[in-house]
Amino acid sequence: MARLPKKKIVILGGGPGGLSAAWHLTCRPDWNTRYDVVLYQVGWRLGGKIASGRNARHCFRNEEHGLHCWFGFYQNAFRMLRECYAELARIEPGSYWSFDTAFKGADRFVMTEEVGGTLSAWPIHLPPRPGRPGDPDNPEPDSWDVVRRLIHTAYAVLPGRSAAAPALAASALSWFGFLAGLRQDRPAPGTAGIVRTLRALRSGTRQHATGLSELVNGAAQLRDEVRSYFEHLDEHLGDAADHAAADLRRASILSELCLTAAKGIVADGLLFRSMDSIDHLEFSDWLRRHGAAEAAVASNGVRAIYDACFAFKDGDFRRRNLAAGAGLAGAIRLALTYFGYPMYSLRAGIGEAVVAPLYRVLVQRGVQFRFFHKVERLRLGADARRVSAIVFDRQVQLAQDGYDPLIEVPGCAYPCWPTEPKYELIRNGGELRDAGIDLQSHWAPRWRDAQRFELQLGEQDQVVIGMPPAALRPVCEELTQASPAWHRLLVEPGLPSVQTFSAQLWLNADRSELGGPASTWMVSSPEPLDVWADMTPTIREECWPAAQRPRMAAYFVGPLPGDLLRTRPLDPAAPAEALAQARRATVDWLQAYGTVAWPHAAA
């Protein structure tokens, strides 16, 4: 019996989406007898938003496309990467990379908030939980368990018998006694009704599903009682120290948010359906809809959720824009349902610790990579129902067959990506370098050696689009005209994108000398650089002379207002102006807040 021809699967884009698609397509043992997988990438480097490279002109320092961490709920991503490390170790015994060499867990971080015109630190500790992200037997918590954890967390943050307790009114002490009794299932006299409802919320037992209104009312009543408790505490705080007042306010905010989320999950039927069902609502509006106090909605505890995913319309931090289901699910996973640590920072550049290992294993499996291929247009077939051809601009002509994108860095135990292509492998590469053309930039002028070609696809061939919507708009005109769904995605209303910028500092003093926070991570810091971290471990793999070796590396990231791909898609001056805008914003931030981050830096 004749063997059927293999199906061609074309992947456009080598960012996390494209690489994940290639990984899972090739996990089946017989995949290469059924189809060919070819990935096309603009420029010389994989990774997309998580690309990084080593700059040979500056001591092979690591330069990122942004500040990145992996959260402890990244179950699928960590499982894929841990499998990749194991396979790489089989291919290359003694391979450097493993979960422990690539990542370091973090359970403490600091939020900043403005109080009385000054910035103060809000330390957060999320203790390690059982398991490690990516373990195949990690349980997936359901909504009932989530509500129970929210209730428990709301209790856990209550101040209880703090330094201010002796001055509390009798009613406040009585209410705290009730809460303590609820923790221990020993209700105080006269509270049996609410205790019964709250036990249902705590336990999440499905036998109470029919009493939905009772559960909703019970959750709302609990929040009102807890508010009253905090009001009593505040009234009797008197001349207590400022830090006691700050602790009280922060505990009140966290309790308010937990109990509002619990009430909203029950009220909106999210015990029985996906959180996606509320994505038509904006997250802050959803909190208000369920009665959250405005102080809690406006707090940095909520803003940190927006900061984590740059959820601001057109990069303007005054215009929050986050789908309610995505925001709620993300916040719950980040704070309550992680495995191991809530956050994991990279011990090296993400390009060399994540992207390069995936690339090396995929090459070994048989995936074909075509670098220097810029997608120009997707063409539809006569029926306007499938992509029949892809128009590429082959950006350069190679001096030889094939292109090995990785480099060896002196003293480094693993291959890395460079910050610029290997010009020696490109025909007329010296002239290309002198021309200063950035082959990974949308705005770069076309190099004179570029050639356009059209890749024809058979009826059984398939295309995996791993390009973000902003990059797809110029190449999908035929798709958006033929498909209402694609028109909604890319044109009207169009899935929005947020442009960001990052900054990296190499400093000649360490964190303790600068008087910086004890935590590695700072979130919800003043805009626009609203998230930053101490990434000093990356220095050990850089090649600084002893006299110049930095003591600390700090990475910053934040939204950059505007949308250059929409407003100036063909203006070659746009990148330089954006870089100048990012530089001004960074210098202004350091002048305004540098000594808040590092008090001793003023010296």
Coordinates of C-alpha atoms in Angstrom, one line a residue:
M1 CA 0.0 0.0 0.0
A2 CA 1.4 3.3 -1.1
R3 CA 2.4 5.7 1.8
L4 CA 0.4 9.0 1.7
P5 CA 2.5 12.1 1.3
K6 CA 3.5 13.8 4.5
K7 CA 1.5 16.8 5.5
K8 CA 3.4 20.1 5.8
I9 CA 2.8 22.1 8.9
V10 CA 4.1 25.7 8.6
I11 CA 4.6 27.7 11.8
L12 CA 4.9 31.4 11.5
G13 CA 6.8 33.0 14.3
G14 CA 9.3 31.6 16.9
G15 CA 8.0 33.2 20.0
P16 CA 6.5 31.2 22.9
G17 CA 3.4 30.3 20.9
G18 CA 5.2 29.0 17.9
L19 CA 7.8 27.1 19.9
S20 CA 5.1 25.5 22.1
A21 CA 3.2 24.5 19.0
A22 CA 6.4 22.9 17.5
W23 CA 7.1 21.1 20.8
H24 CA 3.7 19.5 21.2
L25 CA 3.4 18.6 17.5
T26 CA 6.6 16.6 17.8
C27 CA 5.9 14.9 21.1
R28 CA 4.1 12.0 19.3
P29 CA 6.7 9.3 18.6
D30 CA 5.7 8.8 14.9
W31 CA 5.2 12.5 14.1
N32 CA 8.0 12.6 11.5
T33 CA 6.3 9.9 9.4
R34 CA 3.1 11.9 9.2
Y35 CA 4.2 15.4 8.6
D36 CA 7.1 17.9 8.2
V37 CA 7.2 20.8 10.6
V38 CA 8.9 24.0 9.4
L39 CA 9.1 27.2 11.5
Y40 CA 9.8 30.6 9.8
Q41 CA 11.3 33.4 11.8
V42 CA 12.0 37.0 11.0
G43 CA 15.7 37.9 11.7
W44 CA 18.2 35.7 13.4
R45 CA 16.7 35.0 16.9
L46 CA 13.9 33.1 18.4
G47 CA 11.8 34.0 21.4
G48 CA 9.6 36.9 20.4
K49 CA 8.7 38.8 23.6
I50 CA 11.0 36.6 25.6
A51 CA 14.0 36.9 23.4
S52 CA 17.3 37.8 24.9
G53 CA 20.8 38.0 23.6
R54 CA 24.5 38.5 24.6
N55 CA 26.1 41.7 23.5
A56 CA 29.7 40.9 22.4
R57 CA 30.5 44.6 22.2
H58 CA 29.7 45.1 25.9
C59 CA 31.3 42.2 27.7
F60 CA 28.7 39.7 26.5
R61 CA 26.2 41.3 28.9
N62 CA 22.7 39.8 28.8
E63 CA 20.1 42.1 27.2
E64 CA 16.4 41.2 27.5
H65 CA 13.3 42.2 25.6
G66 CA 11.7 42.8 29.0
L67 CA 11.7 41.7 32.6
H68 CA 10.4 38.2 32.9
C69 CA 9.4 35.8 35.6
W70 CA 7.5 32.5 35.6
F71 CA 4.6 32.2 38.0
G72 CA 4.1 29.1 40.1
F73 CA 0.8 28.4 38.4
Y74 CA 2.5 28.0 34.9
Q75 CA 1.8 24.3 35.0
N76 CA 1.8 23.6 31.3
A77 CA 4.9 25.8 30.5
F78 CA 7.0 24.3 33.3
R79 CA 6.0 20.8 32.4
M80 CA 7.1 21.4 28.8
L81 CA 10.3 23.0 29.9
R82 CA 11.2 20.3 32.4
E83 CA 10.5 17.6 29.7
C84 CA 12.8 19.7 27.4
Y85 CA 15.6 19.7 30.0
A86 CA 15.3 16.0 30.5
E87 CA 15.4 15.3 26.8
L88 CA 18.4 17.7 26.3
A89 CA 20.3 15.8 29.1
R90 CA 19.7 12.5 27.2
I91 CA 20.9 14.1 23.9
E92 CA 23.9 15.8 25.6
P93 CA 24.8 14.0 28.8
G94 CA 25.9 16.5 31.4
S95 CA 23.8 19.3 30.0
Y96 CA 23.8 22.3 32.3
W97 CA 20.1 23.1 32.3
S98 CA 17.6 21.8 34.9
F99 CA 14.7 23.2 36.8
D100 CA 17.0 24.2 39.7
T101 CA 19.8 25.6 37.6
A102 CA 17.4 27.8 35.5
F103 CA 15.0 29.1 38.1
K104 CA 15.0 30.4 41.6
G105 CA 11.8 30.6 43.7
A106 CA 10.7 33.8 45.3
D107 CA 8.1 34.0 48.1
R108 CA 8.5 37.6 49.1
F109 CA 8.0 40.8 47.0
V110 CA 7.2 44.4 47.8
M111 CA 4.5 46.6 46.5
T112 CA 4.8 50.4 46.8
E113 CA 2.0 52.7 47.6
E114 CA 1.6 56.4 48.0
V115 CA 0.4 57.4 51.5
G116 CA 0.2 61.0 52.5
G117 CA 2.3 62.1 49.5
T118 CA 5.2 59.7 50.2
L119 CA 5.9 56.3 48.9
S120 CA 6.0 53.4 51.4
A121 CA 6.8 49.7 51.0
W122 CA 4.0 47.1 51.3
P123 CA 5.8 43.8 51.9
I124 CA 4.0 40.6 50.7
H125 CA 4.8 37.1 51.8
L126 CA 3.2 34.2 50.0
P127 CA 4.7 31.1 51.6
P128 CA 5.8 28.1 49.6
R129 CA 3.1 25.5 48.9
P130 CA 3.5 21.7 48.2
G131 CA 4.6 20.5 44.9
R132 CA 6.6 22.1 42.0
P133 CA 5.1 23.6 38.9
G134 CA 4.9 21.1 36.1
D135 CA 4.5 18.0 38.3
P136 CA 2.1 15.8 36.4
D137 CA 0.1 14.9 39.5
N138 CA -0.5 18.5 40.7
P139 CA -4.3 18.9 41.4
E140 CA -6.2 21.5 39.6
P141 CA -8.3 23.4 42.1
D142 CA -11.9 23.9 41.2
S143 CA -14.0 26.9 42.0
W144 CA -15.4 25.4 45.2
D145 CA -11.9 25.0 46.5
V146 CA -11.0 28.5 45.4
V147 CA -13.9 30.0 47.4
R148 CA -12.8 28.1 50.4
R149 CA -9.2 29.4 50.0
L150 CA -10.5 33.0 49.6
I151 CA -12.4 32.7 52.9
H152 CA -9.5 31.3 54.7
T153 CA -7.2 34.0 53.3
A154 CA -9.6 36.7 54.4
Y155 CA -9.3 35.3 58.0
A156 CA -5.6 34.9 57.8
V157 CA -4.9 38.6 57.2
L158 CA -7.0 39.8 60.1
P159 CA -4.8 41.6 62.7
G160 CA -6.4 39.7 65.6
R161 CA -4.8 40.5 69.0
S162 CA -2.3 43.0 67.6
A163 CA -0.6 45.7 69.7
A164 CA -3.8 47.8 69.3
A165 CA -6.0 45.0 70.7
P166 CA -6.2 46.3 74.3
A167 CA -8.0 49.4 73.1
L168 CA -10.6 47.6 71.1
A169 CA -14.3 48.0 71.9
A170 CA -16.1 45.1 73.3
S171 CA -18.1 44.5 70.1
A172 CA -14.9 44.3 68.1
L173 CA -13.4 41.8 70.5
S174 CA -16.6 39.8 70.3
W175 CA -16.6 39.8 66.6
F176 CA -13.0 38.7 66.5
G177 CA -14.0 35.9 68.9
F178 CA -16.6 34.9 66.4
L179 CA -14.1 34.8 63.6
A180 CA -11.7 32.8 65.7
G181 CA -14.5 30.4 66.6
L182 CA -15.4 30.1 62.9
R183 CA -11.8 29.1 62.2
Q184 CA -12.1 26.4 64.8
D185 CA -15.7 25.5 64.0
R186 CA -16.7 26.7 67.5
P187 CA -19.3 29.4 66.8
A188 CA -20.0 32.1 69.4
P189 CA -23.4 32.3 71.0
G190 CA -26.1 33.7 68.7
T191 CA -24.2 33.3 65.4
A192 CA -25.4 29.8 64.4
G193 CA -27.2 31.1 61.3
I194 CA -24.3 32.9 59.6
V195 CA -21.9 30.3 60.8
R196 CA -23.9 27.7 58.9
T197 CA -23.7 29.7 55.7
L198 CA -20.1 30.6 56.1
R199 CA -19.2 27.0 56.8
A200 CA -20.8 26.2 53.4
L201 CA -18.6 28.8 51.8
R202 CA -15.5 27.6 53.6
S203 CA -16.1 23.9 52.8
G204 CA -17.4 24.4 49.3
T205 CA -19.6 21.3 49.7
R206 CA -21.8 20.8 46.6
Q207 CA -24.7 19.8 48.8
H208 CA -25.2 23.6 49.3
A209 CA -25.4 24.4 45.6
T210 CA -29.2 24.7 45.7
G211 CA -29.0 27.4 48.4
L212 CA -27.2 29.8 46.1
S213 CA -29.0 32.9 47.3
E214 CA -28.2 31.9 50.9
L215 CA -24.5 31.6 50.0
V216 CA -24.5 34.9 48.2
N217 CA -26.2 36.7 51.1
G218 CA -23.9 34.9 53.6
A219 CA -20.8 36.1 51.7
A220 CA -22.1 39.6 51.5
Q221 CA -23.0 39.5 55.2
L222 CA -19.5 38.2 56.1
R223 CA -17.9 41.0 54.2
D224 CA -20.1 43.6 55.9
E225 CA -19.2 42.2 59.3
V226 CA -15.5 42.1 58.6
R227 CA -15.7 45.8 57.4
S228 CA -17.3 46.6 60.7
Y229 CA -14.5 44.8 62.5
F230 CA -11.9 46.8 60.7
E231 CA -13.8 50.1 61.4
H232 CA -13.8 49.2 65.1
L233 CA -10.1 48.6 65.0
D234 CA -9.5 51.9 63.2
E235 CA -11.6 53.9 65.6
H236 CA -9.6 52.5 68.6
L237 CA -6.2 52.6 67.0
G238 CA -5.7 56.0 68.6
D239 CA -2.1 57.2 68.6
A240 CA -0.7 53.8 67.5
A241 CA 2.4 53.9 65.3
D242 CA 2.0 54.7 61.6
H243 CA 3.1 51.2 60.7
A244 CA 0.2 49.8 62.7
A245 CA -2.2 52.0 60.8
A246 CA -0.7 50.9 57.5
D247 CA -0.9 47.2 58.5
L248 CA -4.5 47.6 59.5
R249 CA -5.4 49.4 56.2
R250 CA -3.6 46.8 54.1
A251 CA -5.2 43.9 55.9
S252 CA -8.6 45.5 55.4
I253 CA -8.0 45.8 51.7
L254 CA -6.9 42.2 51.2
S255 CA -9.8 40.9 53.3
E256 CA -12.2 43.1 51.3
L257 CA -10.9 41.8 48.0
C258 CA -10.9 38.1 49.0
L259 CA -14.5 38.3 50.3
T260 CA -15.7 40.3 47.3
A261 CA -14.2 37.7 45.0
A262 CA -15.8 34.9 47.0
K263 CA -19.2 36.6 46.8
G264 CA -18.8 37.4 43.1
I265 CA -17.8 33.8 42.2
V266 CA -20.9 32.5 44.0
A267 CA -23.3 35.2 42.7
D268 CA -22.2 34.9 39.1
G269 CA -22.5 31.1 39.1
L270 CA -18.8 30.6 38.6
L271 CA -19.0 27.6 40.8
F272 CA -20.6 25.9 37.9
R273 CA -19.2 27.6 34.8
S274 CA -15.9 29.0 33.5
M275 CA -14.6 32.3 34.6
D276 CA -14.4 33.2 30.9
S277 CA -18.1 33.8 31.1
I278 CA -17.5 37.2 32.8
D279 CA -14.8 38.3 30.3
H280 CA -17.2 40.8 28.8
L281 CA -16.9 42.8 32.0
E282 CA -13.9 44.9 33.0
F283 CA -12.2 43.5 36.1
S284 CA -12.4 46.7 38.3
D285 CA -16.0 47.2 37.3
W286 CA -16.7 43.5 38.2
L287 CA -15.3 44.2 41.7
R288 CA -17.5 47.3 42.1
R289 CA -20.5 45.4 40.8
H290 CA -20.2 43.0 43.7
G291 CA -19.8 45.8 46.2
A292 CA -16.1 46.2 46.7
A293 CA -15.1 49.3 48.5
E294 CA -13.5 51.9 46.2
A295 CA -10.4 52.1 48.4
A296 CA -9.8 48.4 47.7
V297 CA -10.5 48.7 43.9
A298 CA -8.1 51.6 43.7
S299 CA -5.4 50.0 45.8
N300 CA -2.1 48.7 44.6
G301 CA -3.2 45.2 45.5
V302 CA -5.5 45.4 42.5
R303 CA -3.2 47.5 40.4
A304 CA -0.5 44.9 40.7
I305 CA -2.7 42.5 38.7
Y306 CA -2.9 45.1 35.9
D307 CA 0.8 45.7 36.1
A308 CA 1.6 42.0 35.7
C309 CA 0.1 41.9 32.2
F310 CA 0.3 45.6 31.2
A311 CA -3.5 45.8 31.1
F312 CA -3.8 49.5 30.3
K313 CA -5.4 50.8 27.2
D314 CA -2.8 52.2 24.8
G315 CA -0.3 51.9 27.6
D316 CA -1.9 54.6 29.7
F317 CA -1.9 53.4 33.3
R318 CA -4.9 55.7 34.1
R319 CA -7.1 53.6 31.7
R320 CA -7.4 50.1 33.2
N321 CA -8.5 47.5 30.7
L322 CA -8.6 43.8 31.8
A323 CA -11.2 41.2 31.2
A324 CA -12.9 40.2 34.5
G325 CA -12.5 36.5 34.1
A326 CA -8.9 36.7 33.1
G327 CA -8.1 39.1 35.9
L328 CA -9.9 37.1 38.5
A329 CA -8.4 33.8 37.4
G330 CA -4.9 35.3 37.2
A331 CA -5.1 36.9 40.6
I332 CA -6.4 33.7 42.2
R333 CA -3.8 31.5 40.6
L334 CA -0.9 33.9 41.4
A335 CA -1.8 34.2 45.1
L336 CA -3.7 31.1 46.1
T337 CA -3.2 28.1 43.8
Y338 CA 0.5 28.1 42.8
F339 CA 2.8 25.2 43.3
G340 CA 6.1 25.6 45.1
Y341 CA 6.8 29.3 45.0
P342 CA 4.5 32.0 43.7
M343 CA 7.2 33.4 41.4
Y344 CA 10.3 32.0 39.8
S345 CA 13.0 34.3 38.5
L346 CA 15.6 33.3 35.8
R347 CA 19.1 32.7 36.9
A348 CA 20.3 33.6 33.4
G349 CA 18.9 35.3 30.3
I350 CA 15.5 33.8 29.3
G351 CA 16.8 33.3 25.8
E352 CA 19.6 31.0 26.9
A353 CA 17.7 29.3 29.8
V354 CA 14.4 28.7 28.0
V355 CA 14.5 29.5 24.2
A356 CA 17.8 27.9 23.3
P357 CA 17.1 24.5 25.0
L358 CA 13.8 24.3 23.2
Y359 CA 15.5 25.2 19.9
R360 CA 18.2 22.6 20.4
V361 CA 15.9 19.8 21.2
L362 CA 13.5 20.7 18.4
V363 CA 16.3 20.6 15.9
Q364 CA 17.4 17.2 17.2
R365 CA 13.8 16.0 16.7
G366 CA 13.8 17.1 13.1
V367 CA 12.0 20.5 13.1
Q368 CA 13.3 22.7 10.3
F369 CA 14.0 26.4 11.1
R370 CA 14.1 29.1 8.5
F371 CA 15.6 32.3 9.9
F372 CA 15.6 35.7 8.1
H373 CA 12.1 35.1 6.7
K374 CA 9.6 38.0 7.1
V375 CA 6.0 37.3 6.4
E376 CA 4.6 39.7 3.9
R377 CA 1.1 38.3 3.1
L378 CA -1.2 35.4 3.6
R379 CA -3.0 34.5 0.4
L380 CA -6.3 32.6 0.3
G381 CA -7.4 29.9 -2.1
A382 CA -10.2 30.3 -4.6
D383 CA -12.7 29.2 -2.1
A384 CA -11.5 31.9 0.4
R385 CA -11.6 29.3 3.1
R386 CA -8.0 28.4 3.6
V387 CA -4.5 29.8 3.2
S388 CA -3.1 28.6 -0.1
A389 CA 0.2 30.5 -0.1
I390 CA 2.4 32.6 2.1
V391 CA 4.5 35.4 0.7
F392 CA 7.8 35.8 2.4
D393 CA 10.6 38.3 2.2
R394 CA 13.9 36.4 2.5
Q395 CA 15.8 39.2 4.2
V396 CA 19.3 38.1 3.4
Q397 CA 21.3 35.7 1.3
L398 CA 23.4 33.2 3.3
A399 CA 27.0 32.7 2.4
Q400 CA 26.6 28.9 2.9
D401 CA 23.8 26.4 3.4
G402 CA 22.1 26.5 6.8
Y403 CA 22.5 29.0 9.7
D404 CA 23.6 28.2 13.2
P405 CA 22.1 31.0 15.3
L406 CA 23.8 30.3 18.7
I407 CA 27.2 31.5 19.9
E408 CA 29.6 30.3 22.6
V409 CA 30.3 32.9 25.3
P410 CA 33.7 32.8 27.0
G411 CA 33.4 31.0 30.4
C412 CA 29.8 30.2 29.9
A413 CA 28.6 26.6 30.1
Y414 CA 25.9 26.8 27.4
P415 CA 25.2 28.3 24.0
C416 CA 23.5 31.7 23.9
W417 CA 21.8 33.9 21.4
P418 CA 23.7 37.0 20.1
T419 CA 22.3 40.5 20.1
E420 CA 23.0 40.7 16.4
P421 CA 23.2 38.2 13.5
K422 CA 26.4 36.3 12.6
Y423 CA 27.4 38.6 9.8
E424 CA 30.2 36.3 8.7
L425 CA 27.5 33.8 7.6
I426 CA 25.6 36.3 5.5
R427 CA 26.5 37.4 2.0
N428 CA 27.7 41.0 2.1
G429 CA 27.3 40.8 5.9
G430 CA 29.9 43.4 6.6
E431 CA 28.0 46.0 4.5
L432 CA 24.7 44.9 6.2
R433 CA 26.3 45.6 9.6
D434 CA 27.7 49.0 8.6
A435 CA 24.2 49.9 7.2
G436 CA 22.8 49.4 10.8
I437 CA 19.7 47.6 9.6
D438 CA 17.9 45.8 12.4
L439 CA 16.5 42.7 10.7
Q440 CA 14.1 42.1 13.6
S441 CA 12.4 45.5 13.5
H442 CA 9.1 46.0 11.7
W443 CA 10.3 49.5 10.6
A444 CA 13.7 48.4 9.2
P445 CA 14.4 49.3 5.6
R446 CA 14.6 46.4 3.2
W447 CA 18.1 45.2 2.6
R448 CA 19.2 45.2 -1.0
D449 CA 19.9 41.5 -1.1
A450 CA 16.4 40.6 0.0
Q451 CA 14.3 38.3 -2.2
R452 CA 10.6 37.8 -2.2
F453 CA 9.2 34.3 -2.8
E454 CA 5.8 32.6 -2.4
L455 CA 5.4 29.3 -0.5
Q456 CA 2.6 27.2 -2.0
L457 CA 0.5 25.0 0.3
G458 CA -1.3 21.8 -0.6
E459 CA -4.9 21.2 0.4
Q460 CA -3.8 19.0 3.4
D461 CA -1.0 21.4 4.6
Q462 CA -1.7 23.5 7.6
V463 CA -0.5 26.9 9.0
V464 CA 0.0 27.6 12.6
I465 CA 0.1 31.4 13.2
G466 CA 2.4 32.2 16.1
M467 CA 2.5 36.0 15.4
P468 CA 0.8 38.5 17.7
P469 CA -2.3 40.4 16.3
A470 CA -0.4 43.7 16.0
A471 CA 2.1 42.0 13.6
L472 CA -0.7 40.2 11.7
R473 CA -2.7 43.2 10.7
P474 CA -0.5 44.2 7.7
V475 CA -0.4 40.6 6.3
C476 CA -3.9 39.4 6.7
E477 CA -5.9 41.7 4.4
E478 CA -7.5 38.8 2.5
L479 CA -8.4 37.0 5.7
T480 CA -10.0 40.0 7.3
Q481 CA -12.1 40.6 4.1
A482 CA -13.2 37.0 3.8
S483 CA -13.8 36.1 7.5
P484 CA -16.0 38.2 9.9
A485 CA -14.1 36.5 12.8
W486 CA -10.7 37.6 11.5
H487 CA -12.2 41.1 10.8
R488 CA -13.3 41.3 14.5
L489 CA -9.9 40.0 15.7
L490 CA -7.7 42.4 13.7
V491 CA -9.8 45.3 12.4
E492 CA -13.0 46.1 14.1
P493 CA -12.9 46.3 17.1
G494 CA -9.6 44.5 16.9
L495 CA -7.7 42.8 19.7
P496 CA -5.7 45.6 21.3
S497 CA -2.0 45.4 21.9
V498 CA 0.1 47.3 24.5
Q499 CA 3.6 48.4 23.6
T500 CA 6.1 48.2 26.5
F501 CA 9.6 49.2 27.2
S502 CA 12.3 47.9 29.5
A503 CA 15.5 49.3 31.0
Q504 CA 18.5 47.5 32.5
L505 CA 21.0 49.0 34.9
W506 CA 24.4 47.6 35.9
L507 CA 25.5 49.1 39.2
N508 CA 28.7 49.4 41.1
A509 CA 27.0 48.8 44.5
D510 CA 24.9 45.9 45.6
R511 CA 21.4 46.0 47.1
S512 CA 22.5 46.1 50.7
E513 CA 24.9 49.0 50.1
L514 CA 22.2 50.9 48.3
G515 CA 19.7 50.4 51.1
G516 CA 17.3 48.6 48.8
P517 CA 14.3 46.4 49.9
A518 CA 14.9 43.0 51.2
S519 CA 12.8 41.5 48.4
T520 CA 14.2 40.8 45.0
W521 CA 10.9 41.9 43.3
M522 CA 9.2 45.3 43.4
V523 CA 5.7 45.5 41.9
S524 CA 3.3 48.4 41.5
S525 CA 6.1 50.8 41.8
P526 CA 5.5 54.3 40.4
E527 CA 4.7 54.5 36.7
P528 CA 5.9 54.0 34.1
L529 CA 8.5 51.5 35.3
D530 CA 6.0 49.7 37.5
V531 CA 7.7 46.4 37.9
W532 CA 11.4 45.8 38.6
A533 CA 13.7 43.2 40.0
D534 CA 17.2 42.6 41.3
M535 CA 18.6 40.3 38.6
T536 CA 22.2 40.2 39.9
P537 CA 22.6 36.4 39.3
T538 CA 22.8 37.1 35.5
I539 CA 26.1 38.9 36.0
R540 CA 28.0 35.8 36.9
E541 CA 27.8 34.6 33.2
E542 CA 28.8 37.9 31.7
C543 CA 32.4 38.6 30.8
W544 CA 33.3 41.8 32.7
P545 CA 36.9 42.7 33.4
A546 CA 37.5 42.5 37.2
A547 CA 37.9 46.2 37.6
Q548 CA 34.6 46.9 35.8
R549 CA 32.5 44.0 37.1
P550 CA 29.1 45.3 38.3
R551 CA 27.9 44.5 41.8
M552 CA 24.2 44.5 40.9
A553 CA 21.9 44.3 37.9
A554 CA 18.4 45.7 38.0
Y555 CA 15.8 45.1 35.3
F556 CA 12.7 47.4 34.8
V557 CA 9.7 47.1 32.6
G558 CA 6.4 49.0 32.0
P559 CA 3.9 50.2 29.4
L560 CA 4.9 52.8 26.9
P561 CA 2.0 55.0 26.0
G562 CA 0.9 55.0 22.3
D563 CA 0.6 52.5 19.5
L564 CA 3.3 53.0 16.9
L565 CA 2.2 50.0 14.8
R566 CA -1.2 51.7 14.3
T567 CA -0.1 55.3 14.0
R568 CA 3.2 55.1 12.2
P569 CA 3.4 51.7 10.6
L570 CA 5.7 52.8 7.8
D571 CA 7.8 55.5 9.4
P572 CA 11.5 54.4 9.7
A573 CA 12.1 57.1 12.4
A574 CA 9.6 55.5 14.8
P575 CA 12.0 53.1 16.6
A576 CA 14.6 55.9 17.3
E577 CA 11.9 58.2 18.7
A578 CA 10.5 55.3 20.8
L579 CA 14.0 54.6 22.2
A580 CA 14.4 58.3 23.1
Q581 CA 11.0 58.3 24.8
A582 CA 12.0 55.2 26.8
R583 CA 15.3 56.7 27.8
R584 CA 13.7 60.0 28.9
A585 CA 11.1 58.0 30.9
T586 CA 13.8 55.9 32.6
V587 CA 16.0 58.9 33.5
D588 CA 12.9 60.8 34.8
W589 CA 11.9 57.8 36.9
L590 CA 15.3 57.4 38.4
Q591 CA 15.5 61.1 39.3
A592 CA 12.1 61.0 40.9
Y593 CA 12.2 57.6 42.6
G594 CA 15.7 56.2 42.5
T595 CA 16.3 57.2 46.1
V596 CA 13.0 55.7 47.1
A597 CA 14.1 52.4 45.6
W598 CA 17.7 52.7 46.9
P599 CA 17.9 55.3 49.7
H600 CA 21.7 55.3 49.9
A601 CA 22.1 55.9 46.1
A602 CA 21.8 59.7 46.8
A603 CA 25.4 59.6 48.2

